[in-house]
Amino acid sequence: MQLHRILVINPGSTSTKIGVFDNKQVVLEKTIRHKPEEINQYKRIIDQYEFRKHVILSVLDEEGINISKLSAVCGRGGLLRPIEGGTYEVNEAMIADLKEGYNGEHASNLGGIIASEIAKGLNIGAYIVDPVVVDELHDLARISGVPEIPRKSIFHALNQKAVARRAAADLGQTYKDSRLLVTHMGGGITVGAHINGRVIDVNNGLHGDGPFSPERAGTVPAGDLVSLCYSGQFYRDEVMKKLVGQGGLMAYLDTNDAVEVEKMVEHGDKKAKLVYEAMAYQIAKEIGSMSIVLEGKVDAIALTGGLAYGKAFISEISKRIDWIADVLVYPGENELEALNEGTLRVLQNEEIPKQYPNFVE
């Protein structure tokens, strides 16, 4: 088997995670922390790309990685226009939308740009894999009940699709021949209905619907939310913080750390126990709802993300859903591995890389 060395780049708000893989073998994994004074000097997030590229190349040099041996570079996909899942070549149309911040400013927008900059100098391919804007919803899933507010596909596409492939393989199937329910449980929680390689329904895990999470409110009673907005007590930004950042566990228990909450439960905190079990209950409800999307024909239910490390938490969910299908658990986010695997499928000619459309034409 031909050896492919791949550099993967996952930019976060205050750090950049990088990985170097020889096929699926990890050569290097490192989290580069950025000091506030280093990144705050840039007016826009997108202006950081030269700085971050330089830091990445310096770290690779320090670690003894010869970049001339790279076969490809892959960056985390950013807030692009809605596209179907897959591995995409970074092209000029994509870079233009990332630089403009078409769907919003986020550190992940830097991934494709930095990958392209590094790859260009080496005359190799630059890619992104399954960005959060992956949209494969069927038409029924878009109808919300309010025409002005269609349901949107914003979810943990990278990890969900990687885990779906892994679950399918563990079942002796291919992803494109499987019917799976995949639940990513981290700072946000999303439950996706995967059928034949497409996510045809999923809750909006950013500030939309679904279960509450460590820091997001999920679905809340709409009428009461409207009343809160017009109560005169809160500015718009304050309400948004209640939904994203200060919602969920944070709102009830003043922490978004599930490990800390588990310790509170172990020490007899009845409120913490109730709220933690309620989060598991809501996740199970969402999974049950999504099983209807697959008409009850579910090959397996996969649970993933940071919360999947909590055995008691997983047990709380599983006891309510294991009648639907077997429950498979894949803890962690594994984003670097997912980026690498998407790129490797292209280099090994298992997939044809997709082209980001030029929406201007």
Short mmCIF file of C-alpha atoms in Angstrom, two decimals:
data_model
loop_
_atom_site.label_atom_id
_atom_site.label_comp_id
_atom_site.label_asym_id
_atom_site.label_seq_id
_atom_site.Cartn_x
_atom_site.Cartn_y
_atom_site.Cartn_z
CA MET A 1 0.00 0.00 0.00
CA GLN A 2 1.32 3.43 -0.96
CA LEU A 3 2.25 5.64 1.98
CA HIS A 4 0.59 9.06 2.14
CA ARG A 5 1.75 11.63 4.67
CA ILE A 6 -1.03 14.11 5.49
CA LEU A 7 -0.95 17.31 7.55
CA VAL A 8 -4.29 18.21 9.16
CA ILE A 9 -5.12 21.58 10.71
CA ASN A 10 -8.00 22.35 13.07
CA PRO A 11 -8.05 26.02 14.18
CA GLY A 12 -9.93 26.96 17.35
CA SER A 13 -10.55 30.36 18.91
CA THR A 14 -7.41 30.33 21.09
CA SER A 15 -5.53 27.30 19.79
CA THR A 16 -4.67 25.38 16.64
CA LYS A 17 -4.63 21.58 16.68
CA ILE A 18 -2.40 19.92 14.12
CA GLY A 19 -1.72 16.33 13.21
CA VAL A 20 0.61 14.49 10.85
CA PHE A 21 -0.42 11.02 9.69
CA ASP A 22 1.23 8.33 7.62
CA ASN A 23 -1.93 6.84 6.17
CA LYS A 24 -3.85 6.19 9.45
CA GLN A 25 -0.76 6.05 11.68
CA VAL A 26 -0.29 9.09 13.92
CA VAL A 27 3.16 10.67 13.50
CA LEU A 28 2.43 13.87 15.43
CA GLU A 29 -0.51 15.38 17.30
CA LYS A 30 -0.09 18.75 18.93
CA THR A 31 -2.22 21.57 20.29
CA ILE A 32 -0.65 24.99 19.74
CA ARG A 33 -1.88 27.52 22.31
CA HIS A 34 -2.11 31.16 21.21
CA LYS A 35 -1.66 33.94 23.77
CA PRO A 36 -4.46 36.54 23.85
CA GLU A 37 -2.03 39.33 22.99
CA GLU A 38 -0.95 37.37 19.89
CA ILE A 39 -4.41 36.97 18.40
CA ASN A 40 -6.07 40.12 19.76
CA GLN A 41 -3.83 42.29 17.61
CA TYR A 42 -5.84 41.19 14.57
CA LYS A 43 -9.08 43.03 13.89
CA ARG A 44 -10.75 40.03 12.22
CA ILE A 45 -10.24 36.32 12.80
CA ILE A 46 -9.45 35.81 9.13
CA ASP A 47 -6.50 38.20 9.43
CA GLN A 48 -4.75 35.63 11.66
CA TYR A 49 -4.02 33.14 8.89
CA GLU A 50 -0.45 34.29 8.12
CA PHE A 51 0.43 34.31 11.82
CA ARG A 52 -1.06 30.86 12.41
CA LYS A 53 0.54 29.43 9.26
CA HIS A 54 3.96 30.63 10.42
CA VAL A 55 3.43 29.11 13.90
CA ILE A 56 2.36 25.77 12.39
CA LEU A 57 5.40 25.61 10.11
CA SER A 58 7.70 26.53 13.01
CA VAL A 59 6.27 23.76 15.21
CA LEU A 60 6.59 21.20 12.40
CA ASP A 61 10.21 22.23 11.95
CA GLU A 62 10.86 21.96 15.70
CA GLU A 63 9.30 18.49 15.72
CA GLY A 64 11.53 17.36 12.85
CA ILE A 65 8.73 17.02 10.29
CA ASN A 66 10.02 17.48 6.74
CA ILE A 67 7.07 19.13 4.97
CA SER A 68 8.50 18.28 1.55
CA LYS A 69 7.36 14.70 2.24
CA LEU A 70 3.71 15.71 2.63
CA SER A 71 1.20 14.25 0.18
CA ALA A 72 -1.65 16.63 1.07
CA VAL A 73 -2.84 19.23 3.59
CA CYS A 74 -6.35 19.23 5.06
CA GLY A 75 -7.97 22.02 7.06
CA ARG A 76 -11.14 22.11 9.14
CA GLY A 77 -14.06 23.29 6.99
CA GLY A 78 -15.49 26.66 7.96
CA LEU A 79 -18.82 28.50 7.77
CA LEU A 80 -19.31 28.15 4.03
CA ARG A 81 -22.54 28.04 2.04
CA PRO A 82 -24.65 24.89 2.53
CA ILE A 83 -23.07 21.93 0.69
CA GLU A 84 -23.41 18.16 0.76
CA GLY A 85 -20.98 16.10 2.79
CA GLY A 86 -17.64 14.87 1.51
CA THR A 87 -14.03 15.86 0.92
CA TYR A 88 -13.62 19.08 -1.07
CA GLU A 89 -10.61 20.53 -2.86
CA VAL A 90 -9.90 24.02 -1.66
CA ASN A 91 -10.52 26.36 -4.61
CA GLU A 92 -10.71 30.10 -5.18
CA ALA A 93 -14.49 30.25 -4.70
CA MET A 94 -14.14 28.55 -1.30
CA ILE A 95 -11.30 30.82 -0.21
CA ALA A 96 -13.33 33.89 -1.22
CA ASP A 97 -16.29 32.80 0.95
CA LEU A 98 -14.01 31.91 3.86
CA LYS A 99 -12.27 35.28 3.74
CA GLU A 100 -15.56 37.13 3.44
CA GLY A 101 -17.03 35.17 6.35
CA TYR A 102 -20.07 34.42 4.22
CA ASN A 103 -21.90 32.47 6.94
CA GLY A 104 -20.19 34.16 9.88
CA GLU A 105 -16.75 34.66 11.42
CA HIS A 106 -15.26 31.60 13.10
CA ALA A 107 -11.75 30.26 13.64
CA SER A 108 -12.60 27.21 11.53
CA ASN A 109 -12.70 29.53 8.49
CA LEU A 110 -8.91 29.66 8.74
CA GLY A 111 -8.52 25.91 8.13
CA GLY A 112 -9.01 25.83 4.37
CA ILE A 113 -7.01 29.01 3.82
CA ILE A 114 -3.97 27.85 5.80
CA ALA A 115 -4.13 24.41 4.17
CA SER A 116 -4.16 26.04 0.74
CA GLU A 117 -1.26 28.37 1.56
CA ILE A 118 0.94 25.52 2.78
CA ALA A 119 -0.05 23.13 -0.02
CA LYS A 120 0.50 25.72 -2.74
CA GLY A 121 4.18 26.04 -1.88
CA LEU A 122 4.59 22.26 -2.04
CA ASN A 123 2.53 21.73 -5.20
CA ILE A 124 0.20 19.26 -3.45
CA GLY A 125 -3.55 19.15 -2.85
CA ALA A 126 -5.42 21.10 -0.15
CA TYR A 127 -8.74 19.84 1.17
CA ILE A 128 -11.51 20.28 3.73
CA VAL A 129 -13.83 17.53 5.01
CA ASP A 130 -17.48 17.68 6.11
CA PRO A 131 -17.79 21.26 7.42
CA VAL A 132 -20.55 22.21 9.89
CA VAL A 133 -22.64 23.62 7.03
CA VAL A 134 -23.18 20.17 5.45
CA ASP A 135 -26.80 20.19 4.31
CA GLU A 136 -28.39 16.96 3.08
CA LEU A 137 -31.83 17.48 4.63
CA HIS A 138 -34.80 16.11 2.79
CA ASP A 139 -37.55 18.61 2.03
CA LEU A 140 -39.88 17.42 4.81
CA ALA A 141 -37.21 18.18 7.41
CA ARG A 142 -36.97 21.84 6.39
CA ILE A 143 -40.58 22.71 7.26
CA SER A 144 -40.75 24.30 10.72
CA GLY A 145 -44.34 25.54 10.96
CA VAL A 146 -43.29 29.16 10.41
CA PRO A 147 -42.48 29.87 6.74
CA GLU A 148 -40.05 32.66 7.64
CA ILE A 149 -38.03 30.27 9.84
CA PRO A 150 -37.08 27.14 7.88
CA ARG A 151 -35.18 24.46 9.76
CA LYS A 152 -31.44 24.54 9.07
CA SER A 153 -28.74 21.90 8.94
CA ILE A 154 -25.99 23.00 11.35
CA PHE A 155 -24.40 20.09 13.17
CA HIS A 156 -21.21 18.21 14.02
CA ALA A 157 -20.92 16.86 10.49
CA LEU A 158 -17.22 15.99 10.65
CA ASN A 159 -17.44 13.71 13.69
CA GLN A 160 -20.94 12.43 12.93
CA LYS A 161 -19.96 11.21 9.46
CA ALA A 162 -16.65 9.75 10.66
CA VAL A 163 -18.41 7.85 13.44
CA ALA A 164 -21.14 6.71 11.06
CA ARG A 165 -18.47 5.18 8.80
CA ARG A 166 -16.84 3.52 11.78
CA ALA A 167 -20.15 2.12 13.06
CA ALA A 168 -21.05 0.83 9.62
CA ALA A 169 -17.67 -0.92 9.36
CA ASP A 170 -18.16 -2.47 12.81
CA LEU A 171 -21.48 -3.81 11.55
CA GLY A 172 -19.80 -5.25 8.46
CA GLN A 173 -21.53 -2.71 6.23
CA THR A 174 -20.62 0.32 4.15
CA TYR A 175 -21.76 3.78 5.16
CA LYS A 176 -23.74 4.13 1.95
CA ASP A 177 -25.68 0.95 2.71
CA SER A 178 -26.48 1.76 6.35
CA ARG A 179 -29.35 3.27 8.34
CA LEU A 180 -27.85 4.85 11.46
CA LEU A 181 -28.71 7.28 14.22
CA VAL A 182 -25.61 9.21 15.32
CA THR A 183 -25.54 11.46 18.37
CA HIS A 184 -22.67 13.87 18.98
CA MET A 185 -22.59 15.01 22.61
CA GLY A 186 -20.23 17.87 23.41
CA GLY A 187 -20.72 21.57 24.15
CA GLY A 188 -23.61 21.22 21.71
CA ILE A 189 -25.63 18.08 21.04
CA THR A 190 -26.86 16.93 17.63
CA VAL A 191 -28.74 13.79 16.60
CA GLY A 192 -28.55 12.88 12.93
CA ALA A 193 -30.56 10.39 10.88
CA HIS A 194 -28.08 8.85 8.41
CA ILE A 195 -29.43 6.85 5.50
CA ASN A 196 -27.36 5.66 2.55
CA GLY A 197 -24.52 8.07 3.31
CA ARG A 198 -26.67 11.19 3.76
CA VAL A 199 -27.92 12.99 6.89
CA ILE A 200 -31.54 13.55 5.92
CA ASP A 201 -32.60 15.10 9.24
CA VAL A 202 -30.72 16.59 12.18
CA ASN A 203 -31.42 19.15 14.87
CA ASN A 204 -29.74 22.55 14.66
CA GLY A 205 -27.12 22.23 17.40
CA LEU A 206 -25.97 25.86 17.39
CA HIS A 207 -28.91 27.91 18.59
CA GLY A 208 -31.84 25.95 17.28
CA ASP A 209 -33.60 22.89 18.57
CA GLY A 210 -32.95 19.54 20.18
CA PRO A 211 -31.74 18.53 23.67
CA PHE A 212 -30.18 21.02 26.04
CA SER A 213 -26.44 20.54 26.40
CA PRO A 214 -23.64 21.62 28.75
CA GLU A 215 -23.94 25.20 27.48
CA ARG A 216 -26.91 25.41 25.06
CA ALA A 217 -30.61 25.60 25.77
CA GLY A 218 -31.88 23.49 22.87
CA THR A 219 -35.64 23.55 22.26
CA VAL A 220 -37.48 25.87 24.64
CA PRO A 221 -41.20 26.81 24.77
CA ALA A 222 -41.54 29.29 21.90
CA GLY A 223 -44.26 31.49 23.40
CA ASP A 224 -42.43 31.91 26.68
CA LEU A 225 -39.22 32.73 24.80
CA VAL A 226 -41.04 35.48 22.88
CA SER A 227 -42.37 36.87 26.16
CA LEU A 228 -38.85 36.84 27.62
CA CYS A 229 -37.51 38.71 24.58
CA TYR A 230 -40.12 41.45 24.96
CA SER A 231 -40.08 41.64 28.75
CA GLY A 232 -37.76 44.64 28.69
CA GLN A 233 -35.36 42.83 31.04
CA PHE A 234 -32.83 41.66 28.47
CA TYR A 235 -30.97 42.94 25.43
CA ARG A 236 -30.85 40.70 22.34
CA ASP A 237 -27.27 39.62 23.10
CA GLU A 238 -28.27 38.62 26.62
CA VAL A 239 -31.10 36.41 25.34
CA MET A 240 -28.75 34.80 22.81
CA LYS A 241 -26.30 34.02 25.62
CA LYS A 242 -29.12 32.28 27.48
CA LEU A 243 -29.56 30.07 24.43
CA VAL A 244 -25.88 29.59 23.51
CA GLY A 245 -23.08 29.75 26.04
CA GLN A 246 -25.08 30.24 29.24
CA GLY A 247 -27.85 27.69 28.67
CA GLY A 248 -28.21 24.03 29.62
CA LEU A 249 -26.02 22.75 32.47
CA MET A 250 -24.44 26.19 32.74
CA ALA A 251 -27.79 27.83 33.47
CA TYR A 252 -28.85 25.30 36.09
CA LEU A 253 -25.54 24.39 37.74
CA ASP A 254 -23.10 27.21 36.89
CA THR A 255 -20.74 24.83 35.09
CA ASN A 256 -20.48 23.33 31.62
CA ASP A 257 -18.04 20.65 32.83
CA ALA A 258 -19.80 17.27 32.77
CA VAL A 259 -17.06 15.69 34.89
CA GLU A 260 -17.69 18.29 37.60
CA VAL A 261 -21.44 17.63 37.39
CA GLU A 262 -20.86 13.89 37.79
CA LYS A 263 -18.84 14.60 40.95
CA MET A 264 -21.71 16.75 42.26
CA VAL A 265 -24.08 13.84 41.65
CA GLU A 266 -21.74 11.39 43.40
CA HIS A 267 -21.67 13.71 46.42
CA GLY A 268 -25.46 13.62 46.70
CA ASP A 269 -26.43 16.88 44.97
CA LYS A 270 -30.10 16.20 44.12
CA LYS A 271 -30.46 19.17 41.78
CA ALA A 272 -27.38 18.16 39.80
CA LYS A 273 -28.73 14.60 39.56
CA LEU A 274 -32.10 15.80 38.27
CA VAL A 275 -30.62 18.15 35.67
CA TYR A 276 -28.02 15.63 34.47
CA GLU A 277 -30.64 12.93 34.08
CA ALA A 278 -32.92 15.41 32.31
CA MET A 279 -30.19 16.04 29.72
CA ALA A 280 -29.89 12.29 29.13
CA TYR A 281 -33.69 12.07 28.95
CA GLN A 282 -33.88 14.80 26.30
CA ILE A 283 -31.13 13.15 24.23
CA ALA A 284 -33.03 9.86 24.35
CA LYS A 285 -36.24 11.65 23.29
CA GLU A 286 -34.47 13.19 20.28
CA ILE A 287 -33.03 9.81 19.29
CA GLY A 288 -36.51 8.30 19.56
CA SER A 289 -37.87 11.08 17.38
CA MET A 290 -35.17 10.51 14.75
CA SER A 291 -35.91 6.78 14.71
CA ILE A 292 -39.25 7.73 13.13
CA VAL A 293 -37.35 9.43 10.30
CA LEU A 294 -35.79 6.04 9.51
CA GLU A 295 -39.23 4.42 9.88
CA GLY A 296 -37.91 2.30 12.74
CA LYS A 297 -35.45 0.50 10.47
CA VAL A 298 -32.26 1.36 12.35
CA ASP A 299 -29.07 -0.68 12.00
CA ALA A 300 -27.47 0.88 15.09
CA ILE A 301 -27.38 3.95 17.32
CA ALA A 302 -23.94 5.52 17.75
CA LEU A 303 -23.11 7.80 20.69
CA THR A 304 -20.01 9.99 20.43
CA GLY A 305 -18.40 13.21 21.67
CA GLY A 306 -16.88 14.16 25.00
CA LEU A 307 -19.97 13.26 27.05
CA ALA A 308 -19.74 9.69 25.75
CA TYR A 309 -16.88 9.10 28.23
CA GLY A 310 -19.40 9.21 31.10
CA LYS A 311 -20.47 5.60 31.66
CA ALA A 312 -23.37 6.47 33.98
CA PHE A 313 -24.58 9.09 31.51
CA ILE A 314 -24.43 6.62 28.62
CA SER A 315 -26.34 4.12 30.72
CA GLU A 316 -29.09 6.69 31.37
CA ILE A 317 -29.52 7.20 27.63
CA SER A 318 -29.11 3.57 26.58
CA LYS A 319 -31.78 2.18 28.89
CA ARG A 320 -34.35 4.32 27.07
CA ILE A 321 -33.29 3.61 23.48
CA ASP A 322 -31.74 0.14 23.28
CA TRP A 323 -35.12 -1.29 22.25
CA ILE A 324 -34.75 0.63 18.97
CA ALA A 325 -31.36 -0.83 17.99
CA ASP A 326 -27.97 -1.78 19.42
CA VAL A 327 -26.11 1.14 21.00
CA LEU A 328 -22.48 1.62 19.95
CA VAL A 329 -20.27 4.06 21.89
CA TYR A 330 -17.34 6.00 20.40
CA PRO A 331 -16.11 8.53 22.99
CA GLY A 332 -14.36 11.75 21.98
CA GLU A 333 -14.45 14.01 18.95
CA ASN A 334 -11.51 12.60 16.97
CA GLU A 335 -11.58 15.54 14.55
CA LEU A 336 -7.97 15.26 13.41
CA GLU A 337 -8.47 11.59 12.59
CA ALA A 338 -11.68 12.39 10.69
CA LEU A 339 -9.95 15.07 8.61
CA ASN A 340 -7.13 12.66 7.83
CA GLU A 341 -9.45 9.82 6.88
CA GLY A 342 -11.45 12.03 4.51
CA THR A 343 -8.27 13.13 2.76
CA LEU A 344 -6.87 9.61 2.69
CA ARG A 345 -9.98 8.29 0.94
CA VAL A 346 -9.27 10.75 -1.88
CA LEU A 347 -5.55 9.95 -2.09
CA GLN A 348 -6.32 6.23 -2.18
CA ASN A 349 -8.86 6.79 -4.97
CA GLU A 350 -11.75 5.55 -2.83
CA GLU A 351 -13.54 8.85 -3.41
CA ILE A 352 -13.43 11.61 -6.00
CA PRO A 353 -12.84 15.02 -4.37
CA LYS A 354 -15.79 17.39 -4.67
CA GLN A 355 -15.63 20.91 -6.05
CA TYR A 356 -17.03 23.84 -4.08
CA PRO A 357 -19.38 25.65 -6.47
CA ASN A 358 -18.78 29.18 -7.69
CA PHE A 359 -22.10 30.62 -6.55
CA VAL A 360 -21.43 33.93 -8.32
CA GLU A 361 -21.62 32.40 -11.79
#
